[in-house]
CSV table of N, CA, C and O in Angstrom, one decimal:
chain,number,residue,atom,x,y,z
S,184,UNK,N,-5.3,11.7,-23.2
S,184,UNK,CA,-5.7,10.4,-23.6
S,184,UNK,C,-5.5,9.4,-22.5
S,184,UNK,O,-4.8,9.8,-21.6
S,185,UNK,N,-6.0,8.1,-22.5
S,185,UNK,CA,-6.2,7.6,-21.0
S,185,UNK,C,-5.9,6.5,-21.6
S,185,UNK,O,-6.5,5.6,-21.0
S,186,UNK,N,-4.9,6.2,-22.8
S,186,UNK,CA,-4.9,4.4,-22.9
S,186,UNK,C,-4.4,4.4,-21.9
S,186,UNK,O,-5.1,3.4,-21.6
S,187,UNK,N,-3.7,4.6,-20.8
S,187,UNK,CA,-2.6,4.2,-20.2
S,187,UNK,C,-3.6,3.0,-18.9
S,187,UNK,O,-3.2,2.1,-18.3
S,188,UNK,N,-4.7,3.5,-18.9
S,188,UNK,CA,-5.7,2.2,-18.1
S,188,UNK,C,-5.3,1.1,-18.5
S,188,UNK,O,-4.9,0.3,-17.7
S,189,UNK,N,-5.3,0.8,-20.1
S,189,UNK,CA,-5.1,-0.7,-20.2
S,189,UNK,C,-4.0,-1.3,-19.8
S,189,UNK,O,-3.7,-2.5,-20.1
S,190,UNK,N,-3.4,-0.5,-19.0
S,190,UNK,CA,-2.1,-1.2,-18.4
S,190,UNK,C,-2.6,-1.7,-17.2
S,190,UNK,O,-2.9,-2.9,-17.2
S,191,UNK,N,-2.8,-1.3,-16.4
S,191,UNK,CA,-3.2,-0.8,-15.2
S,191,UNK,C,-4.5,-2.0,-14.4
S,191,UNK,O,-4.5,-2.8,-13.4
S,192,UNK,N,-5.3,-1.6,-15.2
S,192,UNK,CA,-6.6,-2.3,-14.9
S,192,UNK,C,-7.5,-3.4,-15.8
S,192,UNK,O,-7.3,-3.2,-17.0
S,193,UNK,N,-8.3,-4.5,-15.5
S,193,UNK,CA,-8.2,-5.7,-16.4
S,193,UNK,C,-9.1,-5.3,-17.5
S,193,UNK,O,-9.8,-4.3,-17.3
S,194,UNK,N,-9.1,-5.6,-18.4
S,194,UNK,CA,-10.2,-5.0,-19.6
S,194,UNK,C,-11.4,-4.8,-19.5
S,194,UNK,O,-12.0,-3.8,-19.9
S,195,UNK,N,-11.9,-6.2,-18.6
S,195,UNK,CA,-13.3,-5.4,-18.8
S,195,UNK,C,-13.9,-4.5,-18.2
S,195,UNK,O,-15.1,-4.2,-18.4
S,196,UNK,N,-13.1,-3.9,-17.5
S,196,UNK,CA,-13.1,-2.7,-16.5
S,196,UNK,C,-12.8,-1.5,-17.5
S,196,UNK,O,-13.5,-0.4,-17.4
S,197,UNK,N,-12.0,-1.6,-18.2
S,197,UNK,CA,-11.1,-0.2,-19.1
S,197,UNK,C,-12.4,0.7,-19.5
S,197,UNK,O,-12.8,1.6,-18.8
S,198,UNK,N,-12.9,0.4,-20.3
S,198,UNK,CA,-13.8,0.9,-20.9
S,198,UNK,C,-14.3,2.0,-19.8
S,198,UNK,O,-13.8,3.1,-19.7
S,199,UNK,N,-15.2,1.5,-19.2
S,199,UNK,CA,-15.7,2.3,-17.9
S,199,UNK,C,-14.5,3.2,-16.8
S,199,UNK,O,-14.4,4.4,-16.6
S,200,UNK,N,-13.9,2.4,-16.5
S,200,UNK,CA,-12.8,3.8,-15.9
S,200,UNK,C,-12.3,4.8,-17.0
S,200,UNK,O,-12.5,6.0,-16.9
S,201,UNK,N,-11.8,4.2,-17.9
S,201,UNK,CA,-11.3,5.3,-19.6
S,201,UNK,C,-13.0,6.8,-19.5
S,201,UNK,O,-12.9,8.1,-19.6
S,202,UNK,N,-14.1,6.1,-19.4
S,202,UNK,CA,-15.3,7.4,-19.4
S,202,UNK,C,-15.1,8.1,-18.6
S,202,UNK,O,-15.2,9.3,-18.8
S,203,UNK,N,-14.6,7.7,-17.1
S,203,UNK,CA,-14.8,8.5,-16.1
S,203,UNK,C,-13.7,9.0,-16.1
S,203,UNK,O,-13.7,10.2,-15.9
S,204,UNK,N,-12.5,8.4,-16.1
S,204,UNK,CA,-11.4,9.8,-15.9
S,204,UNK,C,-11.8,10.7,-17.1
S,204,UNK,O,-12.0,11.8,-16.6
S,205,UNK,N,-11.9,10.8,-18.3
S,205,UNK,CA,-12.6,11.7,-19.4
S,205,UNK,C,-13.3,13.0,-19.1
S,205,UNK,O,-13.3,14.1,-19.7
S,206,UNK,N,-14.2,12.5,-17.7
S,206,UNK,CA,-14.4,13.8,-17.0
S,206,UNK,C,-13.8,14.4,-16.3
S,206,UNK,O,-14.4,15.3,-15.6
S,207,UNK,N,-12.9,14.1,-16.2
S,207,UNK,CA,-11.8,15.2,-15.4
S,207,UNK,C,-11.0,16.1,-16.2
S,207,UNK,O,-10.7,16.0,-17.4
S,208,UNK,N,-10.7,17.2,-15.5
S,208,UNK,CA,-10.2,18.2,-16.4
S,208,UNK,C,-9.2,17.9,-17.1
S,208,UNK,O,-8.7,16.9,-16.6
S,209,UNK,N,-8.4,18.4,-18.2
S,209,UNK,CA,-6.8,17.8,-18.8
S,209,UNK,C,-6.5,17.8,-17.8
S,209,UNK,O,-6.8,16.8,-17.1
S,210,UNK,N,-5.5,19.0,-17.4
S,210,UNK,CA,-4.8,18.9,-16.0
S,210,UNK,C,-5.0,17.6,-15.4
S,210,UNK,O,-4.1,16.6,-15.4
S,211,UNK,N,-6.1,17.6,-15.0
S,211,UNK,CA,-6.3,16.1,-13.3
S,211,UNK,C,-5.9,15.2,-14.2
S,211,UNK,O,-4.8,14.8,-13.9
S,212,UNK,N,-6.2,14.6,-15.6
S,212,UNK,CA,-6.0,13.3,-16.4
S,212,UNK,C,-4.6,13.3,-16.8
S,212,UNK,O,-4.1,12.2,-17.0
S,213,UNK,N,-3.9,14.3,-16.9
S,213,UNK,CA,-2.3,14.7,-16.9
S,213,UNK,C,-1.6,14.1,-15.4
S,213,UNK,O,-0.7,13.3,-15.3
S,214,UNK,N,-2.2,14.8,-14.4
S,214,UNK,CA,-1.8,14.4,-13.3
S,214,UNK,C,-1.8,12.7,-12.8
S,214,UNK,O,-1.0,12.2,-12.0
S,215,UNK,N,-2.9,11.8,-13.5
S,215,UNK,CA,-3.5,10.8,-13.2
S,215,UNK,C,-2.3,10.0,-14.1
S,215,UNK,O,-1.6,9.2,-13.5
S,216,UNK,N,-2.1,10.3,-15.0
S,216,UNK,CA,-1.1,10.0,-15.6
S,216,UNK,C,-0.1,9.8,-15.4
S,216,UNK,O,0.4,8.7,-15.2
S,217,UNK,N,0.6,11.2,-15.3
S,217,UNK,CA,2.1,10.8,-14.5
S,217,UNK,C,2.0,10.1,-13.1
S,217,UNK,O,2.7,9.1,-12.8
S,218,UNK,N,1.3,10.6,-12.4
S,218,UNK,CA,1.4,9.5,-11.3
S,218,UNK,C,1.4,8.2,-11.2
S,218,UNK,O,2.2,7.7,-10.5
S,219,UNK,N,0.4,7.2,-12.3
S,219,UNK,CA,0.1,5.9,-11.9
S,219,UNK,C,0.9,5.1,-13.2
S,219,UNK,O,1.6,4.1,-13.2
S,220,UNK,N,0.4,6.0,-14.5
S,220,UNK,CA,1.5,5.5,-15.5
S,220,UNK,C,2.6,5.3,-15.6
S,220,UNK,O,3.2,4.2,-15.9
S,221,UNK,N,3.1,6.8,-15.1
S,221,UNK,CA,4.9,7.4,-15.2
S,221,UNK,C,5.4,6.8,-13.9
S,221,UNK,O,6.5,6.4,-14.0
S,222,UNK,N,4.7,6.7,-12.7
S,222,UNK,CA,5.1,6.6,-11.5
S,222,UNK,C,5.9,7.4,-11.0
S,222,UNK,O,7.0,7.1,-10.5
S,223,UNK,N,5.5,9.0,-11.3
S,223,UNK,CA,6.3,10.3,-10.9
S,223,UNK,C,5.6,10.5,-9.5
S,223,UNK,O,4.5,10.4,-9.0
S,224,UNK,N,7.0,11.1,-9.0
S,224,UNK,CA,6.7,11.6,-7.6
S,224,UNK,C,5.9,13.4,-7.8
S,224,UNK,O,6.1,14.2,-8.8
S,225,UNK,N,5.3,13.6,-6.8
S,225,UNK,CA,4.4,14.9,-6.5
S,225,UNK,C,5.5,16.4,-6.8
S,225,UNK,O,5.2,17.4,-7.3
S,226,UNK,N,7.1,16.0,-6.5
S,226,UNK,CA,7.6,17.0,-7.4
S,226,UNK,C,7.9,16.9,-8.7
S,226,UNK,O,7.9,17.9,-9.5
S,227,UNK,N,8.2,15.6,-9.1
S,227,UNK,CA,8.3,15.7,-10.6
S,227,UNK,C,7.1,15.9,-11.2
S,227,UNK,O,7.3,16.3,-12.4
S,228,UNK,N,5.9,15.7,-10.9
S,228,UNK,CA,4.5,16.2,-11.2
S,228,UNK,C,4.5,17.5,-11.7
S,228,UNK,O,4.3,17.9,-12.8
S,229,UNK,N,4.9,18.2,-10.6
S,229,UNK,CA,4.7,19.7,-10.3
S,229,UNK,C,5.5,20.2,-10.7
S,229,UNK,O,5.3,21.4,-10.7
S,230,UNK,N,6.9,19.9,-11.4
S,230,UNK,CA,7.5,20.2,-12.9
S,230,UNK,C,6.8,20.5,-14.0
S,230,UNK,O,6.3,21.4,-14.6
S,231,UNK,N,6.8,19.2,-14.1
S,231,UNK,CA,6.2,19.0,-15.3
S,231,UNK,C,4.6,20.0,-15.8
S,231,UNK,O,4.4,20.6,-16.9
S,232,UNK,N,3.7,20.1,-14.5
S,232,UNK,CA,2.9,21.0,-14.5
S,232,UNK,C,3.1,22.2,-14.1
S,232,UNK,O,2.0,22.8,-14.3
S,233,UNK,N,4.0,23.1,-13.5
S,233,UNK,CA,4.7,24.0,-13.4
S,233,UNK,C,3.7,24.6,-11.9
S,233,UNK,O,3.2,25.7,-11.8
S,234,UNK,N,3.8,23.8,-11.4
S,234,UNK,CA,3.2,24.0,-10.6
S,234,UNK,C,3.8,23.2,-8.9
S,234,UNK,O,4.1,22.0,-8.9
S,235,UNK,N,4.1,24.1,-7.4
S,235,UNK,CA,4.3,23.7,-6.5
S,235,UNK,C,4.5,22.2,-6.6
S,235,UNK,O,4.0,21.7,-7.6
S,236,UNK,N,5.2,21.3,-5.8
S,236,UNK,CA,5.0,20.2,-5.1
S,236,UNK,C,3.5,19.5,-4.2
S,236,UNK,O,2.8,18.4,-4.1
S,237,UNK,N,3.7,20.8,-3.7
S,237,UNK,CA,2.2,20.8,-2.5
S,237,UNK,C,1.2,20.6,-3.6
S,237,UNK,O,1.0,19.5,-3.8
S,238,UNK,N,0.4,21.8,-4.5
S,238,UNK,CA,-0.3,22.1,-4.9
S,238,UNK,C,-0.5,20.5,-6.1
S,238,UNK,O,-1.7,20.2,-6.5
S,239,UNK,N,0.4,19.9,-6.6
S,239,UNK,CA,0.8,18.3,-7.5
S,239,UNK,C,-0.4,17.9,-6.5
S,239,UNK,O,-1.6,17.8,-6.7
S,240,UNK,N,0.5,17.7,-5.2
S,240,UNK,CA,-0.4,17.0,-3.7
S,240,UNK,C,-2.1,16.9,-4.3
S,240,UNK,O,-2.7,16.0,-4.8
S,241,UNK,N,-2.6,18.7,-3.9
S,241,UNK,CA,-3.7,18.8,-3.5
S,241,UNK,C,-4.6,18.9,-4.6
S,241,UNK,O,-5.8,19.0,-4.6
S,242,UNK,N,-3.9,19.0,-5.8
S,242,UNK,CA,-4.6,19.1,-7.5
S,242,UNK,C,-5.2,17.0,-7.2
S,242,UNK,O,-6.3,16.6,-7.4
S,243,UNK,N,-4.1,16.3,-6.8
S,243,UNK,CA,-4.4,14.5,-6.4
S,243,UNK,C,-5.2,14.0,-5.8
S,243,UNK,O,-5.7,12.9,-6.0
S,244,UNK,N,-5.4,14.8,-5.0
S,244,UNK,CA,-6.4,14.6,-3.7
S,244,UNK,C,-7.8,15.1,-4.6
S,244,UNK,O,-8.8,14.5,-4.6
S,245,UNK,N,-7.6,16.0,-5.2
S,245,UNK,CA,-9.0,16.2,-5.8
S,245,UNK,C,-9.7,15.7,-6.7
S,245,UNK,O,-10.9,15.5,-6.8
S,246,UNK,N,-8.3,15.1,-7.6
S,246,UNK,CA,-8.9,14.3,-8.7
S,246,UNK,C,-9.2,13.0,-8.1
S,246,UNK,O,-10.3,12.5,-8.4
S,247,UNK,N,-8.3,12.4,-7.5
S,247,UNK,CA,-9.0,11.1,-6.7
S,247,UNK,C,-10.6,11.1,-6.0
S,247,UNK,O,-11.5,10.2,-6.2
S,248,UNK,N,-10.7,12.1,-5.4
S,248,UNK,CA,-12.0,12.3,-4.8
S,248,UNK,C,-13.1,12.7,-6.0
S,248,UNK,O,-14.3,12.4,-5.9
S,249,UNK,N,-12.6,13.3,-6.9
S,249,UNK,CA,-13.6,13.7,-7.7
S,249,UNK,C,-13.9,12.2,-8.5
S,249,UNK,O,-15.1,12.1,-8.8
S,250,UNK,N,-13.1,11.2,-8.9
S,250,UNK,CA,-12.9,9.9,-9.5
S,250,UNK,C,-13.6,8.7,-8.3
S,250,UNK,O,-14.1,7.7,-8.6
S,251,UNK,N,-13.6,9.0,-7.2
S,251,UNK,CA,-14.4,8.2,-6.5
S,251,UNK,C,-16.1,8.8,-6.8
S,251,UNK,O,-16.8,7.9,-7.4
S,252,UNK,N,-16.5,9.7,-6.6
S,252,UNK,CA,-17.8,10.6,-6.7
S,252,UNK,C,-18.3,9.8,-8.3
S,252,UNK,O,-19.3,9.1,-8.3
S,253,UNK,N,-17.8,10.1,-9.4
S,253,UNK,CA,-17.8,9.8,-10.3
S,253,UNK,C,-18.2,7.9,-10.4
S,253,UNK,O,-19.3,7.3,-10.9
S,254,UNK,N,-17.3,7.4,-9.9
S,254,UNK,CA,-17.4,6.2,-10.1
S,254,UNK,C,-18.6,5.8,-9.1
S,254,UNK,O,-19.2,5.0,-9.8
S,255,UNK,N,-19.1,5.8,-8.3
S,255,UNK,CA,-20.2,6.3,-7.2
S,255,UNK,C,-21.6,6.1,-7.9
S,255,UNK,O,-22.4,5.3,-7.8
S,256,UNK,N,-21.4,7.4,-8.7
S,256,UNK,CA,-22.2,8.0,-9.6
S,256,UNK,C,-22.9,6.9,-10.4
S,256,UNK,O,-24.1,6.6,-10.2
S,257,UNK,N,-21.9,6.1,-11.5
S,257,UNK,CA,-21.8,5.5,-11.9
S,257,UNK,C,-22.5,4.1,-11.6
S,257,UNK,O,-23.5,3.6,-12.3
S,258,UNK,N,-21.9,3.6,-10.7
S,258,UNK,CA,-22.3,2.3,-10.1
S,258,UNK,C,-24.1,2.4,-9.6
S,258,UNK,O,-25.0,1.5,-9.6
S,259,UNK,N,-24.1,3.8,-9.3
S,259,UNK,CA,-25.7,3.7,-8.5
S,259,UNK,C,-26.4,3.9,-9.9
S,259,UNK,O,-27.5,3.4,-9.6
S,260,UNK,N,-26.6,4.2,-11.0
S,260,UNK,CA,-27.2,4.3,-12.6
S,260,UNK,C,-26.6,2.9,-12.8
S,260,UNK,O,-27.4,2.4,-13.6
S,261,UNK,N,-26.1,2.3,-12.6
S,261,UNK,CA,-26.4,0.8,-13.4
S,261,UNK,C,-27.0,-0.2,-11.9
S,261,UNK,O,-27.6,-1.4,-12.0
S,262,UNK,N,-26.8,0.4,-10.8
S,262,UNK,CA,-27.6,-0.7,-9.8
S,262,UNK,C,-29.5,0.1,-10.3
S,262,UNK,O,-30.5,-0.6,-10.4
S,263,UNK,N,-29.5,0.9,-10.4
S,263,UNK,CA,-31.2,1.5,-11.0
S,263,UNK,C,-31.7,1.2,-12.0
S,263,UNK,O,-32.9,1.2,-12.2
S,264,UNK,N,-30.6,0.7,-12.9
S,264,UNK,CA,-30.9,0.2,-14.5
S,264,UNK,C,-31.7,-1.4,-14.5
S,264,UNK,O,-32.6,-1.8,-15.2
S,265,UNK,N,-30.7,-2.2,-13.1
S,265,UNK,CA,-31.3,-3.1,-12.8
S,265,UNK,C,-32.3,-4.0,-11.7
S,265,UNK,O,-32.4,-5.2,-11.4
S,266,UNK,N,-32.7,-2.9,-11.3
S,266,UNK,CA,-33.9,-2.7,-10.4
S,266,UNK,C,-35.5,-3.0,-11.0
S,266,UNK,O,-36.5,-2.9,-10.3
């Protein structure tokens, strides 16, 4: 679940970031979570997901990158919408 945006980001943005992290796997939206929500560090991440420190790291890097792409994605369907 992704309320944790409405903390984070101004409303009328929520909506649209809440879709796009949605496409991310549990895991990455888990990870997205404790990180920006929780404000857990990459080992307490990697607890909690039972998984390395490093690998917390490089599971972040992907979901960020994959959340830029997405948002990307995004932005270029509504600049075509209004063309």
């Amino acid at each position: 679940d992704v309320d944790f945006v409405d903390d984070i980001i101004p409303s009328e943005e929520v909506m649209i970031v809440s879709s796009i992290i949605e496409n991310l796997s549990e895991r990455e939206q888990k990870l997205i979570e404790l990180r920006y929500r929780d404000s857990k560090s990459f080992g307490e991440i990697g607890d909690v997901l039972s998984i390395t420190e490093n690998n917390a790291k490089v599971l972040h890097h992907r979901a960020i990158k994959k959340l830029r792409e997405l948002f990307v994605n995004h932005e270029n369907k509504k600049e075509k919408k209004h063309e």
